[in-house]
Amino acid sequence: DFVLTQFPESLAVSLGERATINCKSSRRLSYTSNHNSYLAWYQQKPGQPLRLLITWTSTRESGVPARFLGSGSGTDFTLTITTLQPEDVAVYFCQQYYGTPPTFGQGTKVEVK
Amino acid sequence: QVQLEQSGAAVRRPGASVKISCKTSGYSFATYHVNWVRQATGQRPEWMGWVNPDGDGTAYAQTFRGRVTMTSNISISTAYMELTGLTPDDTGLYFCARGLSLGWFDPWGQGTLVTVSS
């Protein structure tokens, strides 16, 4: 299975500041370096299901604010919240869909400092 | 809009089984797979498998093979997941989510809490 490791496990950021979440895969998530990587990002607030934010490493879903940026390639990926808002307090998960079974990272909890 | 509505919470004894429903609306049911994902408290989500309503094909994660059955009823746009031989380790939130045979999951049902306790 593809193992996804997120770090940090939690972070506290001041409102308006940048939050950076990392996701490292045990194996490459693309066929070549020129192809998009098969990685998605989700947001989960307490008591709620996961909400899809980004697919193909960096493609934002409709309605997702532009402050959410996905980047990376190969085995290393990043979700950046450029200016943290109160409603961004949540746990964020990465998910690979390059190989079966699809797998998730362990999550990163984002809080307001 | 696309919606997935799951059945309510369930409490079971060890050794029992549970069957959860996932009623969909807002899209063509046969066009997408319905995936099932389990999330224990404070843990990462774990993919369990999918059912393809167009033909009732299924795929199950190795962890659950032999204990899980996923079905669908295309006439009422509803998918089901039954898990047998429950143990306390099966306690958690169970989600259905629209997807493909391999891809991302969107949207998700609200989740069904299953508690296994003697």
mmCIF file of C-alpha atoms in Angstrom:
data_model
loop_
_atom_site.group_PDB
_atom_site.id
_atom_site.type_symbol
_atom_site.label_atom_id
_atom_site.label_comp_id
_atom_site.label_asym_id
_atom_site.label_seq_id
_atom_site.Cartn_x
_atom_site.Cartn_y
_atom_site.Cartn_z
ATOM 1 C CA ASP A 1 0.000 0.000 0.000
ATOM 2 C CA PHE A 2 0.998 3.614 -0.502
ATOM 3 C CA VAL A 3 1.744 5.134 2.908
ATOM 4 C CA LEU A 4 1.130 8.859 3.290
ATOM 5 C CA THR A 5 2.801 10.663 6.168
ATOM 6 C CA GLN A 6 1.701 14.165 7.047
ATOM 7 C CA PHE A 7 3.660 16.669 9.087
ATOM 8 C CA PRO A 8 3.321 18.448 11.321
ATOM 9 C CA GLU A 9 0.573 16.588 13.157
ATOM 10 C CA SER A 10 -0.744 19.914 14.371
ATOM 11 C CA LEU A 11 0.066 23.571 14.001
ATOM 12 C CA ALA A 12 -1.161 26.844 15.433
ATOM 13 C CA VAL A 13 -1.105 29.887 13.179
ATOM 14 C CA SER A 14 -2.176 33.476 13.773
ATOM 15 C CA LEU A 15 -5.140 34.727 11.782
ATOM 16 C CA GLY A 16 -3.973 36.166 8.475
ATOM 17 C CA GLU A 17 -0.754 34.186 8.559
ATOM 18 C CA ARG A 18 0.352 31.242 6.439
ATOM 19 C CA ALA A 19 -0.238 27.598 7.315
ATOM 20 C CA THR A 20 1.804 24.938 5.559
ATOM 21 C CA ILE A 21 0.940 21.240 5.672
ATOM 22 C CA ASN A 22 3.186 18.571 4.212
ATOM 23 C CA CYS A 23 2.342 15.132 2.868
ATOM 24 C CA LYS A 24 5.002 12.602 1.950
ATOM 25 C CA SER A 25 4.231 9.424 0.019
ATOM 26 C CA SER A 26 6.159 6.179 0.313
ATOM 27 C CA ARG A 27 6.065 5.913 -3.488
ATOM 28 C CA ARG A 28 5.760 8.266 -6.436
ATOM 29 C CA LEU A 29 2.232 9.368 -7.253
ATOM 30 C CA SER A 30 2.763 10.041 -10.943
ATOM 31 C CA TYR A 31 3.893 8.044 -13.935
ATOM 32 C CA THR A 32 6.581 10.519 -14.902
ATOM 33 C CA SER A 33 7.820 13.846 -13.646
ATOM 34 C CA ASN A 34 5.823 15.581 -16.371
ATOM 35 C CA HIS A 35 2.492 14.138 -15.334
ATOM 36 C CA ASN A 36 0.102 15.368 -12.673
ATOM 37 C CA SER A 37 0.296 13.544 -9.398
ATOM 38 C CA TYR A 38 -2.678 11.594 -8.155
ATOM 39 C CA LEU A 39 -3.112 13.446 -4.873
ATOM 40 C CA ALA A 40 -6.123 15.121 -3.262
ATOM 41 C CA TRP A 41 -6.625 17.228 -0.150
ATOM 42 C CA TYR A 42 -9.621 17.316 2.182
ATOM 43 C CA GLN A 43 -10.801 19.447 5.092
ATOM 44 C CA GLN A 44 -12.695 17.957 8.030
ATOM 45 C CA LYS A 45 -14.367 20.005 10.747
ATOM 46 C CA PRO A 46 -15.553 18.380 13.993
ATOM 47 C CA GLY A 47 -18.618 16.227 13.524
ATOM 48 C CA GLN A 48 -18.600 16.696 9.774
ATOM 49 C CA PRO A 49 -17.629 14.545 6.798
ATOM 50 C CA LEU A 50 -14.545 15.272 4.739
ATOM 51 C CA ARG A 51 -14.825 18.079 2.228
ATOM 52 C CA LEU A 52 -12.837 17.790 -0.988
ATOM 53 C CA LEU A 53 -10.594 20.825 -1.534
ATOM 54 C CA ILE A 54 -8.037 19.913 -4.193
ATOM 55 C CA THR A 55 -7.477 17.194 -6.778
ATOM 56 C CA TRP A 56 -4.518 16.452 -9.078
ATOM 57 C CA THR A 57 -2.177 18.036 -6.509
ATOM 58 C CA SER A 58 -3.191 21.606 -7.247
ATOM 59 C CA THR A 59 -6.667 21.878 -8.839
ATOM 60 C CA ARG A 60 -9.094 23.605 -6.479
ATOM 61 C CA GLU A 61 -12.672 22.382 -6.392
ATOM 62 C CA SER A 62 -15.467 24.778 -7.226
ATOM 63 C CA GLY A 63 -16.180 27.060 -4.280
ATOM 64 C CA VAL A 64 -12.835 26.494 -2.548
ATOM 65 C CA PRO A 65 -11.234 29.840 -1.667
ATOM 66 C CA ALA A 66 -8.130 30.862 -3.563
ATOM 67 C CA ARG A 67 -6.132 30.973 -0.313
ATOM 68 C CA PHE A 68 -5.905 27.169 -0.477
ATOM 69 C CA LEU A 69 -2.935 26.225 -2.658
ATOM 70 C CA GLY A 70 -1.738 22.730 -3.469
ATOM 71 C CA SER A 71 1.716 21.967 -4.793
ATOM 72 C CA GLY A 72 4.312 19.255 -5.094
ATOM 73 C CA SER A 73 5.296 16.309 -7.236
ATOM 74 C CA GLY A 74 6.705 12.823 -7.024
ATOM 75 C CA THR A 75 6.541 11.928 -3.353
ATOM 76 C CA ASP A 76 6.366 15.339 -1.661
ATOM 77 C CA PHE A 77 3.294 17.536 -1.525
ATOM 78 C CA THR A 78 2.146 20.646 0.294
ATOM 79 C CA LEU A 79 -1.140 22.311 1.128
ATOM 80 C CA THR A 80 -0.737 25.998 1.926
ATOM 81 C CA ILE A 81 -3.381 28.232 3.430
ATOM 82 C CA THR A 82 -1.974 31.613 2.524
ATOM 83 C CA THR A 83 -3.950 33.745 4.979
ATOM 84 C CA LEU A 84 -5.607 31.741 7.727
ATOM 85 C CA GLN A 85 -9.254 32.533 8.440
ATOM 86 C CA PRO A 86 -11.256 31.453 11.491
ATOM 87 C CA GLU A 87 -13.333 29.071 9.373
ATOM 88 C CA ASP A 88 -10.161 27.215 8.309
ATOM 89 C CA VAL A 89 -9.763 25.621 11.742
ATOM 90 C CA ALA A 90 -10.029 21.934 10.901
ATOM 91 C CA VAL A 91 -8.110 18.736 10.284
ATOM 92 C CA TYR A 92 -6.647 18.373 6.792
ATOM 93 C CA PHE A 93 -6.009 15.044 5.077
ATOM 94 C CA CYS A 94 -4.123 14.148 1.937
ATOM 95 C CA GLN A 95 -5.230 11.135 -0.130
ATOM 96 C CA GLN A 96 -3.515 9.302 -2.971
ATOM 97 C CA TYR A 97 -5.447 7.692 -5.785
ATOM 98 C CA TYR A 98 -2.507 6.476 -7.837
ATOM 99 C CA GLY A 99 -2.649 2.963 -6.463
ATOM 100 C CA THR A 100 -5.213 0.619 -4.981
ATOM 101 C CA PRO A 101 -6.226 0.811 -2.224
ATOM 102 C CA PRO A 102 -6.596 4.576 -2.037
ATOM 103 C CA THR A 103 -5.001 5.743 1.184
ATOM 104 C CA PHE A 104 -5.049 8.812 3.412
ATOM 105 C CA GLY A 105 -2.514 10.642 5.508
ATOM 106 C CA GLN A 106 -3.014 10.692 9.261
ATOM 107 C CA GLY A 107 -4.206 14.273 9.247
ATOM 108 C CA THR A 108 -2.898 17.683 10.332
ATOM 109 C CA LYS A 109 -4.866 19.733 12.821
ATOM 110 C CA VAL A 110 -4.822 23.478 12.168
ATOM 111 C CA GLU A 111 -5.675 25.834 15.019
ATOM 112 C CA VAL A 112 -5.576 29.563 15.615
ATOM 113 C CA LYS A 113 -2.685 30.819 17.704
ATOM 114 C CA GLN B 1 -27.191 19.437 -5.587
ATOM 115 C CA VAL B 2 -25.551 16.084 -5.054
ATOM 116 C CA GLN B 3 -26.423 14.596 -1.672
ATOM 117 C CA LEU B 4 -25.747 11.334 0.131
ATOM 118 C CA GLU B 5 -27.959 10.614 3.151
ATOM 119 C CA GLN B 6 -26.966 7.775 5.460
ATOM 120 C CA SER B 7 -28.954 5.744 7.942
ATOM 121 C CA GLY B 8 -28.704 6.430 11.638
ATOM 122 C CA ALA B 9 -26.314 5.347 14.354
ATOM 123 C CA ALA B 10 -26.174 1.715 15.376
ATOM 124 C CA VAL B 11 -25.065 -0.143 18.499
ATOM 125 C CA ARG B 12 -24.136 -3.801 18.141
ATOM 126 C CA ARG B 13 -22.783 -6.599 20.290
ATOM 127 C CA PRO B 14 -19.516 -8.290 19.323
ATOM 128 C CA GLY B 15 -20.150 -10.919 16.680
ATOM 129 C CA ALA B 16 -23.192 -9.150 15.269
ATOM 130 C CA SER B 17 -23.522 -7.464 11.896
ATOM 131 C CA VAL B 18 -24.568 -4.005 10.745
ATOM 132 C CA LYS B 19 -26.050 -2.789 7.475
ATOM 133 C CA ILE B 20 -25.864 0.899 6.582
ATOM 134 C CA SER B 21 -27.770 2.575 3.772
ATOM 135 C CA CYS B 22 -26.717 5.541 1.662
ATOM 136 C CA LYS B 23 -29.488 7.239 -0.294
ATOM 137 C CA THR B 24 -28.225 9.445 -3.095
ATOM 138 C CA SER B 25 -29.810 12.274 -5.020
ATOM 139 C CA GLY B 26 -28.898 15.015 -7.452
ATOM 140 C CA TYR B 27 -27.000 12.918 -9.969
ATOM 141 C CA SER B 28 -27.300 9.832 -12.146
ATOM 142 C CA PHE B 29 -26.797 7.002 -9.641
ATOM 143 C CA ALA B 30 -25.461 4.558 -12.218
ATOM 144 C CA THR B 31 -22.723 6.911 -13.393
ATOM 145 C CA TYR B 32 -20.532 6.803 -10.301
ATOM 146 C CA HIS B 33 -19.343 4.230 -7.806
ATOM 147 C CA VAL B 34 -20.354 4.502 -4.177
ATOM 148 C CA ASN B 35 -17.329 4.122 -1.935
ATOM 149 C CA TRP B 36 -17.335 3.311 1.770
ATOM 150 C CA VAL B 37 -14.754 4.743 4.150
ATOM 151 C CA ARG B 38 -14.322 4.052 7.848
ATOM 152 C CA GLN B 39 -12.859 6.503 10.331
ATOM 153 C CA ALA B 40 -12.139 5.518 13.904
ATOM 154 C CA THR B 41 -12.065 8.382 16.384
ATOM 155 C CA GLY B 42 -8.975 10.521 15.840
ATOM 156 C CA GLN B 43 -7.706 8.237 13.097
ATOM 157 C CA ARG B 44 -7.108 8.558 9.394
ATOM 158 C CA PRO B 45 -9.919 7.519 7.058
ATOM 159 C CA GLU B 46 -9.659 3.953 5.765
ATOM 160 C CA TRP B 47 -11.106 2.927 2.414
ATOM 161 C CA MET B 48 -13.290 -0.159 2.636
ATOM 162 C CA GLY B 49 -14.406 -0.661 -0.932
ATOM 163 C CA TRP B 50 -16.879 0.369 -3.581
ATOM 164 C CA VAL B 51 -19.978 -0.791 -5.379
ATOM 165 C CA ASN B 52 -20.702 0.119 -8.967
ATOM 166 C CA PRO B 53 -24.477 0.493 -9.323
ATOM 167 C CA ASP B 54 -24.145 -0.148 -13.059
ATOM 168 C CA GLY B 55 -23.862 -3.906 -12.891
ATOM 169 C CA ASP B 56 -23.259 -4.296 -9.152
ATOM 170 C CA GLY B 57 -19.530 -4.835 -9.476
ATOM 171 C CA THR B 58 -17.606 -4.500 -6.249
ATOM 172 C CA ALA B 59 -14.070 -4.116 -4.939
ATOM 173 C CA TYR B 60 -13.117 -4.560 -1.309
ATOM 174 C CA ALA B 61 -10.046 -3.649 0.686
ATOM 175 C CA GLN B 62 -8.053 -6.658 1.819
ATOM 176 C CA THR B 63 -8.695 -5.710 5.464
ATOM 177 C CA PHE B 64 -12.423 -6.232 5.101
ATOM 178 C CA ARG B 65 -12.599 -8.985 2.494
ATOM 179 C CA GLY B 66 -14.788 -11.830 3.706
ATOM 180 C CA ARG B 67 -16.684 -9.646 6.200
ATOM 181 C CA VAL B 68 -18.070 -6.867 4.018
ATOM 182 C CA THR B 69 -20.748 -6.853 1.350
ATOM 183 C CA MET B 70 -21.620 -3.776 -0.679
ATOM 184 C CA THR B 71 -24.782 -3.678 -2.752
ATOM 185 C CA SER B 72 -27.000 -1.166 -4.469
ATOM 186 C CA ASN B 73 -30.607 -0.708 -5.522
ATOM 187 C CA ILE B 74 -30.646 1.378 -8.666
ATOM 188 C CA SER B 75 -34.417 1.857 -8.551
ATOM 189 C CA ILE B 76 -34.124 3.927 -5.357
ATOM 190 C CA SER B 77 -30.584 5.287 -5.890
ATOM 191 C CA THR B 78 -29.401 3.714 -2.668
ATOM 192 C CA ALA B 79 -26.243 1.835 -1.757
ATOM 193 C CA TYR B 80 -25.709 -0.464 1.199
ATOM 194 C CA MET B 81 -22.758 -1.709 3.193
ATOM 195 C CA GLU B 82 -23.026 -4.716 5.494
ATOM 196 C CA LEU B 83 -20.219 -5.663 7.869
ATOM 197 C CA THR B 84 -20.340 -8.928 9.765
ATOM 198 C CA GLY B 85 -18.391 -10.424 12.629
ATOM 199 C CA LEU B 86 -18.155 -7.100 14.428
ATOM 200 C CA THR B 87 -15.538 -6.517 17.108
ATOM 201 C CA PRO B 88 -14.897 -3.429 19.267
ATOM 202 C CA ASP B 89 -12.205 -2.450 16.754
ATOM 203 C CA ASP B 90 -14.985 -1.869 14.219
ATOM 204 C CA THR B 91 -16.316 1.025 16.287
ATOM 205 C CA GLY B 92 -16.177 4.234 14.296
ATOM 206 C CA LEU B 93 -17.786 6.496 11.761
ATOM 207 C CA TYR B 94 -18.712 4.926 8.446
ATOM 208 C CA PHE B 95 -19.057 7.199 5.425
ATOM 209 C CA CYS B 96 -20.344 6.645 1.942
ATOM 210 C CA ALA B 97 -18.867 8.864 -0.748
ATOM 211 C CA ARG B 98 -19.356 9.243 -4.454
ATOM 212 C CA GLY B 99 -16.356 8.363 -6.580
ATOM 213 C CA LEU B 100 -14.909 6.212 -9.302
ATOM 214 C CA SER B 101 -13.084 2.911 -9.289
ATOM 215 C CA LEU B 102 -9.963 4.839 -8.308
ATOM 216 C CA GLY B 103 -9.993 8.527 -7.585
ATOM 217 C CA TRP B 104 -11.064 11.096 -5.069
ATOM 218 C CA PHE B 105 -14.271 11.056 -3.052
ATOM 219 C CA ASP B 106 -16.861 13.785 -3.414
ATOM 220 C CA PRO B 107 -19.242 14.420 -1.842
ATOM 221 C CA TRP B 108 -19.514 12.405 1.369
ATOM 222 C CA GLY B 109 -22.508 11.292 3.365
ATOM 223 C CA GLN B 110 -22.879 12.669 6.868
ATOM 224 C CA GLY B 111 -21.485 9.502 8.424
ATOM 225 C CA THR B 112 -23.007 6.710 10.504
ATOM 226 C CA LEU B 113 -21.608 5.989 13.944
ATOM 227 C CA VAL B 114 -21.327 2.290 14.678
ATOM 228 C CA THR B 115 -20.536 1.307 18.244
ATOM 229 C CA VAL B 116 -19.586 -2.270 19.036
ATOM 230 C CA SER B 117 -19.726 -3.047 22.717
ATOM 231 C CA SER B 118 -20.756 -5.833 25.009
#
